[in-house]
Short mmCIF file of the N, C-alpha and C atoms (twelve columns), coordinates in Angstrom:
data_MODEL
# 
_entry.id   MODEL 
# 
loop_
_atom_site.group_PDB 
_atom_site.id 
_atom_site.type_symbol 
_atom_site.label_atom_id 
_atom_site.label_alt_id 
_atom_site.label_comp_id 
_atom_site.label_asym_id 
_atom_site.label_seq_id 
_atom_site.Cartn_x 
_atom_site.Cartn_y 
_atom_site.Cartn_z 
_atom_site.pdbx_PDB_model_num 
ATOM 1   N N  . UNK A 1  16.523  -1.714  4.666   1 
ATOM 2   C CA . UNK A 1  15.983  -3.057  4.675   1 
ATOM 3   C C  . UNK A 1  16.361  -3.738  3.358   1 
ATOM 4   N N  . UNK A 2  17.003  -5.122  3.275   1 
ATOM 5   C CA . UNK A 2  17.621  -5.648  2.103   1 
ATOM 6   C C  . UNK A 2  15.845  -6.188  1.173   1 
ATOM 7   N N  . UNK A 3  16.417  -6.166  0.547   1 
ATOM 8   C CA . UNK A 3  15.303  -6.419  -0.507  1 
ATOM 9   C C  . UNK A 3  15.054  -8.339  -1.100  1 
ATOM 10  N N  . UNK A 4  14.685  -8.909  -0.757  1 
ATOM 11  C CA . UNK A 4  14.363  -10.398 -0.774  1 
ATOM 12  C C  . UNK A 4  13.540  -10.944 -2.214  1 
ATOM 13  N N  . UNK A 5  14.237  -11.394 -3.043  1 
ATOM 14  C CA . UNK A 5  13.184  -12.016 -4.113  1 
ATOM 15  C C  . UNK A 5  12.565  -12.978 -3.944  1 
ATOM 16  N N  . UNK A 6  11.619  -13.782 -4.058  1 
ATOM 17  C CA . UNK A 6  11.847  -15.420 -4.418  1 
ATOM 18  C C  . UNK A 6  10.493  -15.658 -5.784  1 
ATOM 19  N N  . UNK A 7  10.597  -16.450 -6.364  1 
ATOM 20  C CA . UNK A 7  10.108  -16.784 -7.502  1 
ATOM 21  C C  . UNK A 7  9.612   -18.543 -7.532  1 
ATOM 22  N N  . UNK A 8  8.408   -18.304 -7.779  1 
ATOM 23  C CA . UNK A 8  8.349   -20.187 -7.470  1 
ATOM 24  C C  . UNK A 8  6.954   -20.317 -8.805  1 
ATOM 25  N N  . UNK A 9  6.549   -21.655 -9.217  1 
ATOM 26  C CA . UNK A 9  5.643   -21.853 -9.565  1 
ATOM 27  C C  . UNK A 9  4.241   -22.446 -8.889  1 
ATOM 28  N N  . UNK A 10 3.129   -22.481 -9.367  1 
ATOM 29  C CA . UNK A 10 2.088   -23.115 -8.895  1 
ATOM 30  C C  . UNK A 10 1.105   -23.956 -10.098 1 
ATOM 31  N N  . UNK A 11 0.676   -25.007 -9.463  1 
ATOM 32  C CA . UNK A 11 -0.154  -25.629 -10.732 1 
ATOM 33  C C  . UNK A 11 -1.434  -24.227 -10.591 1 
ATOM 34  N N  . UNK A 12 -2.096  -24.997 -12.288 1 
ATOM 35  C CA . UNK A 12 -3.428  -24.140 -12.812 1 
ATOM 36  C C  . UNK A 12 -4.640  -25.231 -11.951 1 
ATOM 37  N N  . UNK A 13 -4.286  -24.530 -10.602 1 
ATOM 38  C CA . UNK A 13 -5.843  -25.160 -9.776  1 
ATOM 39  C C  . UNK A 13 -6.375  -24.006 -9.861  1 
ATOM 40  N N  . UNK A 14 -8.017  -23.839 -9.074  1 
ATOM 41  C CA . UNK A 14 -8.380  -22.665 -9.327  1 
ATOM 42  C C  . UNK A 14 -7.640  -22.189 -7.613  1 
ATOM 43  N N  . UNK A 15 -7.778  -22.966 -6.658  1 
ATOM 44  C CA . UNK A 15 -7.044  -22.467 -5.446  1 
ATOM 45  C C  . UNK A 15 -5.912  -22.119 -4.788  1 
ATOM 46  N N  . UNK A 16 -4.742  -22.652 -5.781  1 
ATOM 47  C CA . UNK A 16 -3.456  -22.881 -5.563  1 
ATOM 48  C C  . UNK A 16 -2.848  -21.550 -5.261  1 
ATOM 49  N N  . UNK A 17 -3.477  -20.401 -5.386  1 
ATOM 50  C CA . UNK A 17 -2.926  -19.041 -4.818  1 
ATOM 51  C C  . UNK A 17 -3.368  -18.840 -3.291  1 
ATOM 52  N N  . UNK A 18 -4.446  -19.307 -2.876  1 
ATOM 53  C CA . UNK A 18 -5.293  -19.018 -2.027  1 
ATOM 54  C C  . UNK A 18 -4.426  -18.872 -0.557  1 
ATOM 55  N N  . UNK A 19 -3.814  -19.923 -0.507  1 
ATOM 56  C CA . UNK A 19 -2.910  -19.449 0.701   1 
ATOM 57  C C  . UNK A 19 -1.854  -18.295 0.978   1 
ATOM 58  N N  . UNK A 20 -1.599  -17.859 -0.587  1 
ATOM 59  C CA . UNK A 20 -0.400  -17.030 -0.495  1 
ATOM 60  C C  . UNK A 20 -1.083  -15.711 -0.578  1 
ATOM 61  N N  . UNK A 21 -2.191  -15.495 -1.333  1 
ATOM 62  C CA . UNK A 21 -3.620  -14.239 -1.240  1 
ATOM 63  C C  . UNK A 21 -4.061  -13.699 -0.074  1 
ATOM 64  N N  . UNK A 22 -4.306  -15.269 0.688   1 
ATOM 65  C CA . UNK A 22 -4.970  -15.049 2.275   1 
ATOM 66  C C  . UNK A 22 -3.775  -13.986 2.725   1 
ATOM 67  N N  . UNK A 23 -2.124  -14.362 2.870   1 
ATOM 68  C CA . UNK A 23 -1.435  -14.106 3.392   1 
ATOM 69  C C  . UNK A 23 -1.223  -12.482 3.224   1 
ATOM 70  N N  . UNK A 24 -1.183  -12.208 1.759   1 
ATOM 71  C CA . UNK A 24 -1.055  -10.515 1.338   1 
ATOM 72  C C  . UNK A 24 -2.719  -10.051 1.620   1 
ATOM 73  N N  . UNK A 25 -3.207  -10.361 2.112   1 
ATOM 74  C CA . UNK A 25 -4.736  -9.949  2.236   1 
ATOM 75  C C  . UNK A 25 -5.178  -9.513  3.880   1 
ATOM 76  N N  . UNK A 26 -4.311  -10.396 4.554   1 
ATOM 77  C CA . UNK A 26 -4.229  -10.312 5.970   1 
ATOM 78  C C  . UNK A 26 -2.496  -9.489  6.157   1 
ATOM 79  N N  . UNK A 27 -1.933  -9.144  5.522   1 
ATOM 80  C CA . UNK A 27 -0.841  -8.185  5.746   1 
ATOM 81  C C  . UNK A 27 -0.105  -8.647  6.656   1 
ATOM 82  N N  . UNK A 28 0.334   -10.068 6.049   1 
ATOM 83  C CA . UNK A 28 0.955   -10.797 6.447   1 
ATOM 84  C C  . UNK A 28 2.672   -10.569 5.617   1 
ATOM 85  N N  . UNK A 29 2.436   -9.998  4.383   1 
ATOM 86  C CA . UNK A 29 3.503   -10.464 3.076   1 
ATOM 87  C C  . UNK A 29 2.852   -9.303  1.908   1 
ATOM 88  N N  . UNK A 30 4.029   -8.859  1.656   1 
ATOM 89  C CA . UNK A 30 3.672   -7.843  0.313   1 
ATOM 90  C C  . UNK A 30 3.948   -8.172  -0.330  1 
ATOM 91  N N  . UNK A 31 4.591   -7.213  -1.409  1 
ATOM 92  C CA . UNK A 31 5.453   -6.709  -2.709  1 
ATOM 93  C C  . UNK A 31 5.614   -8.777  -3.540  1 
ATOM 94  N N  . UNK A 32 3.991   -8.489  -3.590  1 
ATOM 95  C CA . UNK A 32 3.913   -9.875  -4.134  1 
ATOM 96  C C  . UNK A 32 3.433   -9.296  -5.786  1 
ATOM 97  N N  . UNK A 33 3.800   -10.178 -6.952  1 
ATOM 98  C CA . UNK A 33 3.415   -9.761  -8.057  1 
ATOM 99  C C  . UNK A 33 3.332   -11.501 -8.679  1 
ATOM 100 N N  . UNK A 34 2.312   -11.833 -9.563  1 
ATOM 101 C CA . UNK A 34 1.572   -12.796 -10.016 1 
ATOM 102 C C  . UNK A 34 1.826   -12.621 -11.417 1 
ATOM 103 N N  . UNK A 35 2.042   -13.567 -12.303 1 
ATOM 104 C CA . UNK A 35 2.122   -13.629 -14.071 1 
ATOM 105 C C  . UNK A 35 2.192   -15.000 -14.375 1 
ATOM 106 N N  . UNK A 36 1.936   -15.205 -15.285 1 
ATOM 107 C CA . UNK A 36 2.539   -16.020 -16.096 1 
ATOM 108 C C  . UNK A 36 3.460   -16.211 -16.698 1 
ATOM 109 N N  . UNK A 37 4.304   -17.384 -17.138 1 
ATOM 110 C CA . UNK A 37 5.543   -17.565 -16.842 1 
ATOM 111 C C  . UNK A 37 6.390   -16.470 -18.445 1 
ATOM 112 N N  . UNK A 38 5.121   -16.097 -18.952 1 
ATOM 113 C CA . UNK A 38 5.991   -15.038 -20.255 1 
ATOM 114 C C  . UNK A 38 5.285   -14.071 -19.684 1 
ATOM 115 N N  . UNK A 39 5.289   -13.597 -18.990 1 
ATOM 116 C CA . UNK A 39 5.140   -12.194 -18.148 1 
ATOM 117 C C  . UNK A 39 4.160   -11.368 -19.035 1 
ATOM 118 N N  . UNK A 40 3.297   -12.055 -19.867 1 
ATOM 119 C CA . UNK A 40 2.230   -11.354 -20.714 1 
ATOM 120 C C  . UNK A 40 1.419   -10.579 -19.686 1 
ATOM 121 N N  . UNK A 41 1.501   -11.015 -18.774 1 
ATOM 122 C CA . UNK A 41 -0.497  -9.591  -17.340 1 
ATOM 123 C C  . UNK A 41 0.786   -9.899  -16.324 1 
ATOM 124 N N  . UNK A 42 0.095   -8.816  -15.314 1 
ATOM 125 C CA . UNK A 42 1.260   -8.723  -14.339 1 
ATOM 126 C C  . UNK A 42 0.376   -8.710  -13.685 1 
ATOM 127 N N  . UNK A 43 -0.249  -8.919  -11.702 1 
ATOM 128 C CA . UNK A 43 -1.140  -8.901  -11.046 1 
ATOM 129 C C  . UNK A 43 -0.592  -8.758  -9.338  1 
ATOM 130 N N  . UNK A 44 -0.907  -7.538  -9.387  1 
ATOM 131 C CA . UNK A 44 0.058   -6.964  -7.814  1 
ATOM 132 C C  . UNK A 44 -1.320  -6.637  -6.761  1 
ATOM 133 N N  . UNK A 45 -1.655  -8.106  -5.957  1 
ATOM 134 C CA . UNK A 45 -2.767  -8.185  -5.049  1 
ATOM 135 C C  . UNK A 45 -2.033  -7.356  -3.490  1 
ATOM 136 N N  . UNK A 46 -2.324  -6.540  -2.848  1 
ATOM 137 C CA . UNK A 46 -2.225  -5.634  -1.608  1 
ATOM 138 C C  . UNK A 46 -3.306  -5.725  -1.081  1 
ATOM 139 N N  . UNK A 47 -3.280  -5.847  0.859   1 
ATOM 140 C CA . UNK A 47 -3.933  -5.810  1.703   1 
ATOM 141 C C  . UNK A 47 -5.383  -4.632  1.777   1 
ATOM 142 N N  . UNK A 48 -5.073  -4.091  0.530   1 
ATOM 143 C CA . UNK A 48 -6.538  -3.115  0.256   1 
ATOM 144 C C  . UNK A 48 -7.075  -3.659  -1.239  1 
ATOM 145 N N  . UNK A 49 -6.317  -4.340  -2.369  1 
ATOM 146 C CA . UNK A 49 -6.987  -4.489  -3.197  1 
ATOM 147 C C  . UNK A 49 -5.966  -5.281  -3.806  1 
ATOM 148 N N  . UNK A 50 -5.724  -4.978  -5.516  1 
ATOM 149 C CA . UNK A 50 -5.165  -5.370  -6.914  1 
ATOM 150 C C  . UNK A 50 -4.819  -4.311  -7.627  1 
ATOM 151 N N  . UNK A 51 -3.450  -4.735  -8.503  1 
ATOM 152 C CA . UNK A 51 -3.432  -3.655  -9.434  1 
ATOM 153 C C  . UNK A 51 -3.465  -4.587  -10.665 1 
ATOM 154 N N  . UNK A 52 -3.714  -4.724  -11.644 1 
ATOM 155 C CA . UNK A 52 -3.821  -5.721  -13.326 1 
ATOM 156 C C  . UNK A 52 -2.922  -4.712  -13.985 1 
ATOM 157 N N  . UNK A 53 -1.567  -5.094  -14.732 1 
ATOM 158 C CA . UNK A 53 -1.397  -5.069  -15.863 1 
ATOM 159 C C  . UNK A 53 -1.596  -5.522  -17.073 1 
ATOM 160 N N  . UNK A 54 -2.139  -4.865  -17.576 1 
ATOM 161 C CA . UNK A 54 -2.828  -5.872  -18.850 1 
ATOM 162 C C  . UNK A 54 -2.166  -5.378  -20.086 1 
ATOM 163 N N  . UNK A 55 -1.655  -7.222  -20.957 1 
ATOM 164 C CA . UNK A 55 -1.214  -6.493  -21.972 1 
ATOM 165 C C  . UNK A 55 -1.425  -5.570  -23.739 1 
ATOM 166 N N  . UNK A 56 -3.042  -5.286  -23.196 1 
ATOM 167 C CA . UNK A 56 -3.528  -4.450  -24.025 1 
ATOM 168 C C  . UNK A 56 -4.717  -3.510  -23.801 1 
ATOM 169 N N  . UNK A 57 -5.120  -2.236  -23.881 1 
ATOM 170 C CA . UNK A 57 -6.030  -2.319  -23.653 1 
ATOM 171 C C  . UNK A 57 -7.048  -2.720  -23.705 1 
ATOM 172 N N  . UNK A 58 -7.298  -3.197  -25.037 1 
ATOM 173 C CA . UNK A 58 -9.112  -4.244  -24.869 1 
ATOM 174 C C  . UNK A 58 -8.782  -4.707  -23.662 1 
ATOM 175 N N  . UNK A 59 -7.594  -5.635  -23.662 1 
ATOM 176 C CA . UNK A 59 -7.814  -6.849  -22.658 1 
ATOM 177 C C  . UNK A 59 -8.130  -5.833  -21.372 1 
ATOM 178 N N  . UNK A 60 -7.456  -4.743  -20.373 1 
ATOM 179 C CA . UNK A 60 -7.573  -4.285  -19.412 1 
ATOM 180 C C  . UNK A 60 -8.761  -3.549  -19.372 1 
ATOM 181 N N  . UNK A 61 -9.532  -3.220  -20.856 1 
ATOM 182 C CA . UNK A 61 -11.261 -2.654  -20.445 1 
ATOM 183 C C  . UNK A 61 -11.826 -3.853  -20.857 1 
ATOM 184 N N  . UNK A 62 -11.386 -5.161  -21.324 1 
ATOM 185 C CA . UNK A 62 -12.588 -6.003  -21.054 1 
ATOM 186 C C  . UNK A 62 -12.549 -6.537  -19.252 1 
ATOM 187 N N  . UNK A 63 -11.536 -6.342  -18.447 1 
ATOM 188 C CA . UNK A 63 -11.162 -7.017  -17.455 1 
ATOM 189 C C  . UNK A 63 -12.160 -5.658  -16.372 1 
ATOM 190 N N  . UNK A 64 -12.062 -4.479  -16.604 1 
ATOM 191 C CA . UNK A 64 -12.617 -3.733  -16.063 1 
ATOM 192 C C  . UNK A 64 -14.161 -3.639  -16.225 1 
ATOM 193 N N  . UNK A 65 -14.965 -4.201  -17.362 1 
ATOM 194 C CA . UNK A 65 -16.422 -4.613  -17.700 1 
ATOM 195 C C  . UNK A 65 -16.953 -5.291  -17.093 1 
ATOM 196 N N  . UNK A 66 -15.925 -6.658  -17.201 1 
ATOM 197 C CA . UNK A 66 -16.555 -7.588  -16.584 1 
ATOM 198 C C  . UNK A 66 -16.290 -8.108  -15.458 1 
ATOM 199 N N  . UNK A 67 -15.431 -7.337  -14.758 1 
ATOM 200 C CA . UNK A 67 -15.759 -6.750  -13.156 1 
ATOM 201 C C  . UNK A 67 -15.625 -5.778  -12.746 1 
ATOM 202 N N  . UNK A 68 -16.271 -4.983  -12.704 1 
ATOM 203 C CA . UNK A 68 -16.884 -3.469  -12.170 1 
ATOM 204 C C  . UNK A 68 -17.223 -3.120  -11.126 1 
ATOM 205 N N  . UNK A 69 -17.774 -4.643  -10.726 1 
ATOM 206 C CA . UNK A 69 -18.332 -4.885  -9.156  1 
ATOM 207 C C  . UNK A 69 -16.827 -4.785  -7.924  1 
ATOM 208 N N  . UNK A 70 -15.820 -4.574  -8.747  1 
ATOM 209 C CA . UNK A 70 -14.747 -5.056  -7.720  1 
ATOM 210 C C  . UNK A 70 -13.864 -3.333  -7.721  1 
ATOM 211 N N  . UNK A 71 -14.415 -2.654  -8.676  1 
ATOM 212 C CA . UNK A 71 -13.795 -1.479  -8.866  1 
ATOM 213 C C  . UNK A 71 -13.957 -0.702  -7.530  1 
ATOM 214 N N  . UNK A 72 -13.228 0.534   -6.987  1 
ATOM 215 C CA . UNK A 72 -13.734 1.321   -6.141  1 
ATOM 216 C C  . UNK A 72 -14.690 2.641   -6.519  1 
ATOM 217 N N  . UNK A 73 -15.147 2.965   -5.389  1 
ATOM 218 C CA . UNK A 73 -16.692 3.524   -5.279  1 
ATOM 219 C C  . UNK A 73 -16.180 4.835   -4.645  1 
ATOM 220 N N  . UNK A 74 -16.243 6.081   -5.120  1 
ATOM 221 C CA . UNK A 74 -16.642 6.693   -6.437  1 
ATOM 222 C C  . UNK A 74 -15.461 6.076   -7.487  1 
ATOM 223 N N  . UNK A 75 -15.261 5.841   -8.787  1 
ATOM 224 C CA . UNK A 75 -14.535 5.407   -9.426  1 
ATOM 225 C C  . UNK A 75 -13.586 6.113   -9.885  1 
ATOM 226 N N  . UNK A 76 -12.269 5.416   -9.250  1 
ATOM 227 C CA . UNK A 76 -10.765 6.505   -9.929  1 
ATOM 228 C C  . UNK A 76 -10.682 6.518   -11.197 1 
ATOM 229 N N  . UNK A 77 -9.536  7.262   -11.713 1 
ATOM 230 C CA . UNK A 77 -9.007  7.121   -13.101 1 
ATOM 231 C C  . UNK A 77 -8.344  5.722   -13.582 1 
ATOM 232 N N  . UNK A 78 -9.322  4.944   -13.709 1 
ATOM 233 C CA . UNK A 78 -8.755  3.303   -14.117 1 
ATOM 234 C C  . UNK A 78 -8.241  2.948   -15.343 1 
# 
């Protein structure tokens, strides 16, 4: 299977992902990955969850603090 890029921008609404989320959420569309345009966090949303690259740890255990609620239950090696 050939491998397809595409790369686009979106304004800073808070919804402006929402259609393309719905879409990898309903397993509609994968091998989707989210950043900002200096590739500082990387954010790979899949039809079961998220993965966060974060580019430090504080930043990826403050991101894991202050949502915990979204972590899985019993809790992996995060």
């Amino acid at each position: 299977m050939p491998l397809t890029l595409r790369v686009g921008t979106a304004p800073l609404r808070r919804t402006a992902l929402d259609p393309l989320l719905r879409c990898v959420a309903d397993d509609e569309l994968g091998h989707v990955i989210i950043s900002p345009l200096d590739l500082r966090w990387l954010y790979h949303p899949y039809d079961g969850g998220a993965d966060v690259i974060a580019p430090s740890v504080r930043e990826r255990d403050g991101l894991k603090s202050r949502h915990a609620d979204w972590l899985p239950t019993p809790p992996s090696r995060l």
